[in-house]
Tab-separated table of C-alpha atoms in Angstrom:
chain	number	residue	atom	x	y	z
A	1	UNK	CA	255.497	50.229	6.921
A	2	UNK	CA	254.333	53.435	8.617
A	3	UNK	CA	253.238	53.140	12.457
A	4	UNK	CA	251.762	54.721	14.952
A	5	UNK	CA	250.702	53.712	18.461
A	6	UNK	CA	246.995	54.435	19.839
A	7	UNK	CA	246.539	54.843	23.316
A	8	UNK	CA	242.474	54.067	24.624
A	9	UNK	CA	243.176	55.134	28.310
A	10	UNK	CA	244.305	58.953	27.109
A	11	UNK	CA	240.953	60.484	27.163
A	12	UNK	CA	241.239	63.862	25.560
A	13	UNK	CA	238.439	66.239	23.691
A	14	UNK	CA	238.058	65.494	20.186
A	15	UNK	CA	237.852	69.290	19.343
A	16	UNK	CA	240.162	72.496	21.496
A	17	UNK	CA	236.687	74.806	21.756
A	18	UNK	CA	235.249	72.164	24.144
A	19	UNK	CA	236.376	70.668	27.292
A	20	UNK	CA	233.305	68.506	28.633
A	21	UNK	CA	232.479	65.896	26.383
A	22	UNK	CA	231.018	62.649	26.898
A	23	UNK	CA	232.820	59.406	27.502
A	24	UNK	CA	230.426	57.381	25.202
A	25	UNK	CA	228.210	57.441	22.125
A	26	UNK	CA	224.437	57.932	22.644
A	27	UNK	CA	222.331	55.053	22.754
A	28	UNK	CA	221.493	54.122	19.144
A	29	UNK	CA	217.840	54.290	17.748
A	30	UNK	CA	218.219	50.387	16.273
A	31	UNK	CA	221.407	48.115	16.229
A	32	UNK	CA	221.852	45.662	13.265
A	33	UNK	CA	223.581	42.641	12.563
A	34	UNK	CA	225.047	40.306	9.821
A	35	UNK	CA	222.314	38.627	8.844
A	36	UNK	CA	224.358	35.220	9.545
A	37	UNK	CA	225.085	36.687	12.863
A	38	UNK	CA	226.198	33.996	15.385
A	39	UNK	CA	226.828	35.933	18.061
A	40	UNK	CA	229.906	37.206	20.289
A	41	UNK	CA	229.644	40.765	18.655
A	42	UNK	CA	232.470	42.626	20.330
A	43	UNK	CA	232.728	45.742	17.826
A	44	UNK	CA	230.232	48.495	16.564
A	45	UNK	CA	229.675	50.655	13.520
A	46	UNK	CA	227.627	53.980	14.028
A	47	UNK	CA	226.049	55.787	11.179
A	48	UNK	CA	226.445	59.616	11.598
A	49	UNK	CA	225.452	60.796	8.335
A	50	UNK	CA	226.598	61.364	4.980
A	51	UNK	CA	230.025	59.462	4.992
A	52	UNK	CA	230.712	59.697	8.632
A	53	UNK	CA	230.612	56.988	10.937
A	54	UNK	CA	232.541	55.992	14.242
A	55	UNK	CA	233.984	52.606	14.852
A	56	UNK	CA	234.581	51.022	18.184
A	57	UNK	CA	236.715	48.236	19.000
A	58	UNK	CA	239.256	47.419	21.325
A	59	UNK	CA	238.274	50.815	23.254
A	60	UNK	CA	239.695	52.466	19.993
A	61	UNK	CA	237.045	55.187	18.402
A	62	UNK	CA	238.112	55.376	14.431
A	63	UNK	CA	235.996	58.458	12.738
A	64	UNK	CA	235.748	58.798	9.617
A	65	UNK	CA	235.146	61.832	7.135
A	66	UNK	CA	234.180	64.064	9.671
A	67	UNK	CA	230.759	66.189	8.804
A	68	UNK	CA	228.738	67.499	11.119
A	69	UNK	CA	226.682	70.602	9.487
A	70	UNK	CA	223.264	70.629	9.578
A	71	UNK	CA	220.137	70.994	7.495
A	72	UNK	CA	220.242	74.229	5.452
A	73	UNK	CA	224.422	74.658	5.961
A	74	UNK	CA	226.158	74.801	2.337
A	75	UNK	CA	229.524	73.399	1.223
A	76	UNK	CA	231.862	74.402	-1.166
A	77	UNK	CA	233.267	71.952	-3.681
A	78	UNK	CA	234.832	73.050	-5.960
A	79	UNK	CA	235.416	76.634	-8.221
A	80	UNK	CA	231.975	77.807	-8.442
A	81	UNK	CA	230.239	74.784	-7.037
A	82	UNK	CA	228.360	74.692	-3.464
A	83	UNK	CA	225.576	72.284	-2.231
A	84	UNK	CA	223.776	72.227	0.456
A	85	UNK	CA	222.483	69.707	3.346
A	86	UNK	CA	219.195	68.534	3.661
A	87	UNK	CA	219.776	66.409	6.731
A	88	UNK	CA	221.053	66.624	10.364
A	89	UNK	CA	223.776	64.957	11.332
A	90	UNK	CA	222.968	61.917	14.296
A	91	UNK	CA	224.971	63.906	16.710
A	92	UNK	CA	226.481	67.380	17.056
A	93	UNK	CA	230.218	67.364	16.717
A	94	UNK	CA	230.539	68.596	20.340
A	95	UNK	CA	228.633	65.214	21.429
A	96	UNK	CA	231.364	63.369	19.657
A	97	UNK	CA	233.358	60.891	22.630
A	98	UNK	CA	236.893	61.180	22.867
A	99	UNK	CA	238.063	59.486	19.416
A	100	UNK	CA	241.714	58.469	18.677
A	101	UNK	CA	242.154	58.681	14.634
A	102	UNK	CA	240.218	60.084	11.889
A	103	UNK	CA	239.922	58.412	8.755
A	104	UNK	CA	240.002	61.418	6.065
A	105	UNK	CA	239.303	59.759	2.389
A	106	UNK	CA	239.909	63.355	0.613
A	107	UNK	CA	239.727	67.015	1.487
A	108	UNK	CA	236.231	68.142	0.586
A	109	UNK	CA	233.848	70.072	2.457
A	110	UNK	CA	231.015	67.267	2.818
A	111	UNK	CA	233.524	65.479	3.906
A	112	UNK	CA	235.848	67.858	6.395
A	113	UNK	CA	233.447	70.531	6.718
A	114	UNK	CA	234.459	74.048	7.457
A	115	UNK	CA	233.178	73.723	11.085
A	116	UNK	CA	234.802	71.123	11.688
A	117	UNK	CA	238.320	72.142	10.485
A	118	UNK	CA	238.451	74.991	12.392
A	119	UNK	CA	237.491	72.799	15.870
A	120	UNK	CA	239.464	69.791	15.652
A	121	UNK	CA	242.157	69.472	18.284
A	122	UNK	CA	245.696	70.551	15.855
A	123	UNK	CA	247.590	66.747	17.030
A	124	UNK	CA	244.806	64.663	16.400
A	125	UNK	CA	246.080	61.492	14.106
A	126	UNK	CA	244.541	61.942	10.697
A	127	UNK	CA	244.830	59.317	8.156
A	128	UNK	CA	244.564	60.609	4.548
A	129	UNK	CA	245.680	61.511	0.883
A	130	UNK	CA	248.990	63.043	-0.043
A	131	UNK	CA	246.670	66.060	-1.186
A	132	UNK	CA	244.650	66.415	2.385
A	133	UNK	CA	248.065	66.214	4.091
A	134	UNK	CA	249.908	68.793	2.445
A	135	UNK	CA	246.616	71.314	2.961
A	136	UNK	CA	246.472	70.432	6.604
A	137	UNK	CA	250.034	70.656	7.459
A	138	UNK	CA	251.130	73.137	5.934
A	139	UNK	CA	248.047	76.388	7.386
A	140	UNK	CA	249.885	79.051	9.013
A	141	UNK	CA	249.545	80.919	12.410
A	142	UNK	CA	249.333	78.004	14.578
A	143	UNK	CA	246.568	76.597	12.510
A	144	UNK	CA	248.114	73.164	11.047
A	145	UNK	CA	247.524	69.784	11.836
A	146	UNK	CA	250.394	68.393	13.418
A	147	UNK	CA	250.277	64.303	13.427
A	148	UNK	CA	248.849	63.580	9.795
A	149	UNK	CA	249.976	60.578	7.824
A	150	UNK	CA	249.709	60.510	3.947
A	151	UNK	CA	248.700	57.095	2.359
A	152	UNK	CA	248.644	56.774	-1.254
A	153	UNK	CA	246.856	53.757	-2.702
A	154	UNK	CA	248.107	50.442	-1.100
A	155	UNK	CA	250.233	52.347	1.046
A	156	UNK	CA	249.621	51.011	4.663
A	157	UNK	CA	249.787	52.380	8.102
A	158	UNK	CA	249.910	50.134	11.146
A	159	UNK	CA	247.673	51.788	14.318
A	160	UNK	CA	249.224	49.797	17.177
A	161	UNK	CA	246.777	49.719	19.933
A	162	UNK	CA	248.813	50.212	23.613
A	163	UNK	CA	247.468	47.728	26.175
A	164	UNK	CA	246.019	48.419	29.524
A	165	UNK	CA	249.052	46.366	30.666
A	166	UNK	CA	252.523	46.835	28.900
A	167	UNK	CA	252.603	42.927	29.360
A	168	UNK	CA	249.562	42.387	27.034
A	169	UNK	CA	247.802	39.029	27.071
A	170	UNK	CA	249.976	36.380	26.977
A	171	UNK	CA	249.394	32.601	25.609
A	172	UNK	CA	251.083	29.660	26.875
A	173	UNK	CA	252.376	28.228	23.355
A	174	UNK	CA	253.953	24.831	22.553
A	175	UNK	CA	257.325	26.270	21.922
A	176	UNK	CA	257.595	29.641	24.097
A	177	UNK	CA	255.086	32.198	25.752
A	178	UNK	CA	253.249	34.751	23.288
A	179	UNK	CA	252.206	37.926	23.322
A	180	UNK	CA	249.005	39.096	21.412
A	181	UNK	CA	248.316	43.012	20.758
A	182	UNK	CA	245.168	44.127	19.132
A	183	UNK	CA	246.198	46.603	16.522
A	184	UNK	CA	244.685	47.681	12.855
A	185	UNK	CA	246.067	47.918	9.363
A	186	UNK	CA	244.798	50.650	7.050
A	187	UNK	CA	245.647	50.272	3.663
A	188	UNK	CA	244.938	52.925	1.000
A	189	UNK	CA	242.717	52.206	-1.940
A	190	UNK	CA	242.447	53.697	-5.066
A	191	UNK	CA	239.131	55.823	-6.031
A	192	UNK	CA	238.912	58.306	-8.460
A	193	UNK	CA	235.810	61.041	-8.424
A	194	UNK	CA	236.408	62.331	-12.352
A	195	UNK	CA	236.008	59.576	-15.260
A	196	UNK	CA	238.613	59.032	-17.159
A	197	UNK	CA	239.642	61.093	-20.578
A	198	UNK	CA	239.932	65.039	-21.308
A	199	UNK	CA	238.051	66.003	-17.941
A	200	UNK	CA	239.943	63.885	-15.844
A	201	UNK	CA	243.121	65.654	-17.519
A	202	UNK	CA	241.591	68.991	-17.134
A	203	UNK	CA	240.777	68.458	-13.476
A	204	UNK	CA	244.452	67.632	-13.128
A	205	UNK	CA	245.118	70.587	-14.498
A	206	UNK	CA	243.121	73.025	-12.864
A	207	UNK	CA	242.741	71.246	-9.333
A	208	UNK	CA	239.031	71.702	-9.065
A	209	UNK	CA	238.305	67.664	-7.783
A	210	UNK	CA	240.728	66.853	-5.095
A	211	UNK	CA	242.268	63.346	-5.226
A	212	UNK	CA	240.246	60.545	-3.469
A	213	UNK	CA	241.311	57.192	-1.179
A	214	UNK	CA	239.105	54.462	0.049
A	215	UNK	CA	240.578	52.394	2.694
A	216	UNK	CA	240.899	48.432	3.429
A	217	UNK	CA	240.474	48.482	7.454
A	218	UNK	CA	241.957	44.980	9.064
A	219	UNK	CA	241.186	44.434	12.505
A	220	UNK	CA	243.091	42.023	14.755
A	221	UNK	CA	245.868	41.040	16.579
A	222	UNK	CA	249.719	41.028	16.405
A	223	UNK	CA	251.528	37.721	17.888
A	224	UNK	CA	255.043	37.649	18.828
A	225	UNK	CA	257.418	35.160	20.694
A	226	UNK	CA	260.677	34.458	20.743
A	227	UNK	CA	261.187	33.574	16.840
A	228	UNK	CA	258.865	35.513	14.874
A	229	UNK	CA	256.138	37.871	15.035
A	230	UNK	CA	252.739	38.178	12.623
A	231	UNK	CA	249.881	40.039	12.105
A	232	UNK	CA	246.535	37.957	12.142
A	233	UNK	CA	243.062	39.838	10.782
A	234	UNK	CA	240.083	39.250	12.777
A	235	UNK	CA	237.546	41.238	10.492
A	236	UNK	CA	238.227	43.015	7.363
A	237	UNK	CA	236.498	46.536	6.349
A	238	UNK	CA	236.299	47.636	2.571
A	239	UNK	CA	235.446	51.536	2.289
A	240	UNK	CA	234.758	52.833	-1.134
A	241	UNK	CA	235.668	56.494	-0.897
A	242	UNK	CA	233.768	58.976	-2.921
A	243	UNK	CA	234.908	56.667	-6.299
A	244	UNK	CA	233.123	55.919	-9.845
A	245	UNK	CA	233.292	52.650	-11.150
A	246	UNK	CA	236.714	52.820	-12.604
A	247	UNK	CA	239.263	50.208	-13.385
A	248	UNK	CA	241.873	50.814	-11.000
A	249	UNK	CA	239.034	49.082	-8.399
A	250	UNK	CA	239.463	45.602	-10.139
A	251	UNK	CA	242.894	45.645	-8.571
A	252	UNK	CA	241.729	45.578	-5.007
A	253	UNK	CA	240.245	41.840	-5.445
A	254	UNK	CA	243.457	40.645	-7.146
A	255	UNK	CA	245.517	42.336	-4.065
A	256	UNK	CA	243.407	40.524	-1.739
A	257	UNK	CA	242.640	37.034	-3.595
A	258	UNK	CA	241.841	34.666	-0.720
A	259	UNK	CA	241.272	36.598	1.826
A	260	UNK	CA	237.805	37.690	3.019
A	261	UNK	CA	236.641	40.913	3.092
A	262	UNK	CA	233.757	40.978	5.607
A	263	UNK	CA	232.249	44.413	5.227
A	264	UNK	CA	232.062	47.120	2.352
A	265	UNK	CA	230.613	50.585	3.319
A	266	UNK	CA	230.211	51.761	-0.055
A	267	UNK	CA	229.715	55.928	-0.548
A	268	UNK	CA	226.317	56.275	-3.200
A	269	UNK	CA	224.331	59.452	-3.720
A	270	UNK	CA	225.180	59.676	-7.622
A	271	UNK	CA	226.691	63.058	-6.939
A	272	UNK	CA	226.501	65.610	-9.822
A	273	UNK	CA	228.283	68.883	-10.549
A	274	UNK	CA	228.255	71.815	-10.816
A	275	UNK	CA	224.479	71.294	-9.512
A	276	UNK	CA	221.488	69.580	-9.607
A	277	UNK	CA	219.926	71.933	-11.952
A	278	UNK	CA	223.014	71.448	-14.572
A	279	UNK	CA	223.942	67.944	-13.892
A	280	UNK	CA	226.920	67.723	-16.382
A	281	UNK	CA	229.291	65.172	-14.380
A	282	UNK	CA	228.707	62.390	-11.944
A	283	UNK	CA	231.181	61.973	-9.257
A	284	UNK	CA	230.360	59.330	-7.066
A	285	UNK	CA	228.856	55.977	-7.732
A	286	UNK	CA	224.725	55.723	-8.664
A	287	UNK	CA	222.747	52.642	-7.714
A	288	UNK	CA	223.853	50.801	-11.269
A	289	UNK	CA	227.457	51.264	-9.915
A	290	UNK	CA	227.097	50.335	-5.856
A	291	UNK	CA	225.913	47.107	-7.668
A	292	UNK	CA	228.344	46.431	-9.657
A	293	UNK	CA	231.133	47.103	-7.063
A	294	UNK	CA	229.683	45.085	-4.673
A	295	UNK	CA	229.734	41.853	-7.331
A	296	UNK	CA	233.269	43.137	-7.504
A	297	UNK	CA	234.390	42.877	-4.179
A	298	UNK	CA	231.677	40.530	-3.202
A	299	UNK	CA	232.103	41.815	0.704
A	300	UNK	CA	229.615	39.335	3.450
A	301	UNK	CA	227.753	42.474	4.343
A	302	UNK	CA	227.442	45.842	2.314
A	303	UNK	CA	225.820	48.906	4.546
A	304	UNK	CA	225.204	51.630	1.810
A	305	UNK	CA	226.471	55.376	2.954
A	306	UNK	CA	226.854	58.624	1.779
A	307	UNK	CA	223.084	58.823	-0.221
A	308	UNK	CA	221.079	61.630	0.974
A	309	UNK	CA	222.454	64.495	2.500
A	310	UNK	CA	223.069	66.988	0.409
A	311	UNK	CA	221.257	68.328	-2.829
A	312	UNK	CA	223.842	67.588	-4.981
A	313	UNK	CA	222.957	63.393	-4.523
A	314	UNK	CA	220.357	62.663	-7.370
A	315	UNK	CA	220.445	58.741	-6.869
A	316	UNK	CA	218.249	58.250	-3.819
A	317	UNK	CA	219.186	54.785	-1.864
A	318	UNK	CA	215.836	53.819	-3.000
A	319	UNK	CA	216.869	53.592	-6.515
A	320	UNK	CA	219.979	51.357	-4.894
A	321	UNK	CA	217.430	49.206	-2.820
A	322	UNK	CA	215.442	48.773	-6.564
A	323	UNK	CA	218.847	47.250	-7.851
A	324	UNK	CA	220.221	45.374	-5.540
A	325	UNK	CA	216.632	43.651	-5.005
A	326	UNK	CA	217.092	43.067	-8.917
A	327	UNK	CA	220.494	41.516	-8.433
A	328	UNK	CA	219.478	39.013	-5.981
A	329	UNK	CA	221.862	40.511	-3.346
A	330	UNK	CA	219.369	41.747	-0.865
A	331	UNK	CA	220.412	38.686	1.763
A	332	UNK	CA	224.278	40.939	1.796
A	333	UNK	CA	222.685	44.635	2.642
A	334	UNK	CA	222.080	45.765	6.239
A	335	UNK	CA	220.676	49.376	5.537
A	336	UNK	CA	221.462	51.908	8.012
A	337	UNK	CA	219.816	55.022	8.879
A	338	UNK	CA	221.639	58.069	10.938
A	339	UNK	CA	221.698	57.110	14.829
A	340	UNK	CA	221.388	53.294	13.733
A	341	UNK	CA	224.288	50.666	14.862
A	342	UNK	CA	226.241	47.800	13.794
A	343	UNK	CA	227.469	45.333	15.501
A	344	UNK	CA	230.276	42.704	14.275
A	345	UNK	CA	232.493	40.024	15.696
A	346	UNK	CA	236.363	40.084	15.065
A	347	UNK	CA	237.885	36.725	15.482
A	348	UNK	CA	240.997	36.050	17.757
A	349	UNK	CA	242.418	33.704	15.281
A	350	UNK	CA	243.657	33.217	11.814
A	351	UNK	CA	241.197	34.463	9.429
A	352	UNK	CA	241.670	34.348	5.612
């Protein structure tokens, strides 16, 4: 299994155009809750916009699909197929803190804009697709990423997390002493943004779609001793990736049979292509679909993302809202708007 090791006390800019950034997030405009919160919350979600988000835990920052244009700023897609934003972003990317991995589910503009790309610091640890990798690696004059891991679905990547002491904590066991690391797992999942059949084939063909991942996040901590060593989840994060409702998703409950998924950030929007005004294809999940994926996976909590931002969404999260109200899931939604928090717990001990 792939590793890498994450260090919180190396406090470096986020982007190579900007040396004074801040050492925290801003304060956020509402923070939310599992609704069978008990307390002890020791982690945090923050909603950006579109499919970005930053996740804190363990003094580790985690970003994920990095967009930060604004209102009015266009994309491209695709051959001959732009859209643009109609929202701002919750911060600036210059007021981003100092983060230690991005989580890159494919290599699209709305989701690695433009701006972005050219202002991210070059050895930056970017998780991602085969596809994003060998585009990011391989730029010339000085311009290429240089600490990029490719996962392909359910390939996984261990992020150890280096301890303030290189002891760690240690717990007095029956048997000998042990040492517990916090650490995360990120496991590729499979998405698709085409439907199966002849477009899916012609898209292979011609390249215009780039190939999509959603990831399985598992918090929590690594315990060795003297005899063995094992990693134990804490809290479990599902994220859908722009994906349609295809069948290579009913694998991911098989693969993890047992074992509790306690969060699903699920990307909506019902995107369409080539525009809204010729709305031939679909290419990520409507409301009718973020339903039926979350009876799928059947996650505790499900905080919709990825709904609004640009013109090219034509399934507002009020048509998801409608649904899920019809399902009789509402008690398993926290809705979050851009600036808005989430807070979660991740256990010390075995979890399934």
């Amino acid at each position: 299994m792939k590793q890498i090791t994450l260090d919180p006390s190396n406090k470096v800019p986020p982007t190579r155009d900007h040396k004074d950034f801040p050492s925290h997030l801003p304060d956020a405009k509402e923070v939310k809750v599992s609704p069978k919160s008990t307390g002890g919350e020791d982690a945090s979600l923050f909603f950006v916009g579109t499919a970005t988000t930053i996740i804190e835990w363990e003094g580790i920052r985690l970003l994920t699909d990095p967009n930060f244009l604004h209102a009015g700023d266009h994309v491209h897609l695709g051959p001959g197929v732009t859209s643009t934003r109609v929202t701002n972003p919750a911060i600036d990317l210059h007021q981003v803190p100092h983060i230690d991995a991005i989580l890159l589910s494919h290599y699209h503009a709305d989701h690695f804009d433009q701006e972005v790309e050219a202002a991210l610091r070059r050895s930056i640890p970017i998780v991602t697709t085969p596809h994003a990798h060998e585009h990011l690696t391989s730029k010339t004059d000085g311009e290429a990423f240089t600490n990029v891991h490719a996962l392909d679905f359910f390939d996984s990547l261990v992020m150890n997390i280096k301890p303030s002491s290189s002891e760690g904590e240690e717990e007095e066991g029956s048997d000998s002493k042990k040492t517990r690391k916090p650490g995360i797992k990120v496991t590729g999942m499979p998405g698709k943004h085409v439907p199966p059949g002849p477009l899916a084939a012609a898209n292979d063909l011609l390249g215009a779609v780039p190939p999509t991942n959603g990831w399985m996040l598992e918090l929590g901590y690594f315990e060795t001793s003297a005899t063995e060593g094992r990693f134990e989840c804490g809290y479990r994060i599902y994220i859908s990736g722009d994906t349609l409702m295809v069948p290579e998703l009913k694998e991911i409950p098989e693969r993890y049979k047992g074992q509790n998924i306690d969060l699903m950030l699920v990307h909506l929007g019902g995107t369409t292509i080539p525009s809204p005004k010729l709305p031939l294809l679909m290419v990520t999940m409507d409301a009718v679909q973020g339903v039926q994926l979350m009876r799928l996976i059947d996650p505790d909590v499900t905080i919709p993302i990825h709904y609004d931002d640009y013109e090219a969404f034509l399934s507002p999260l009020s048509d998801f809202k409608k649904a899920v109200e019809e399902a009789g899931l509402a008690d398993k939604i926290v809705y979050l708007d851009r600036s808005d928090q989430y807070n979660f717990k991740v256990k010390q001990g075995a979890k399934a």
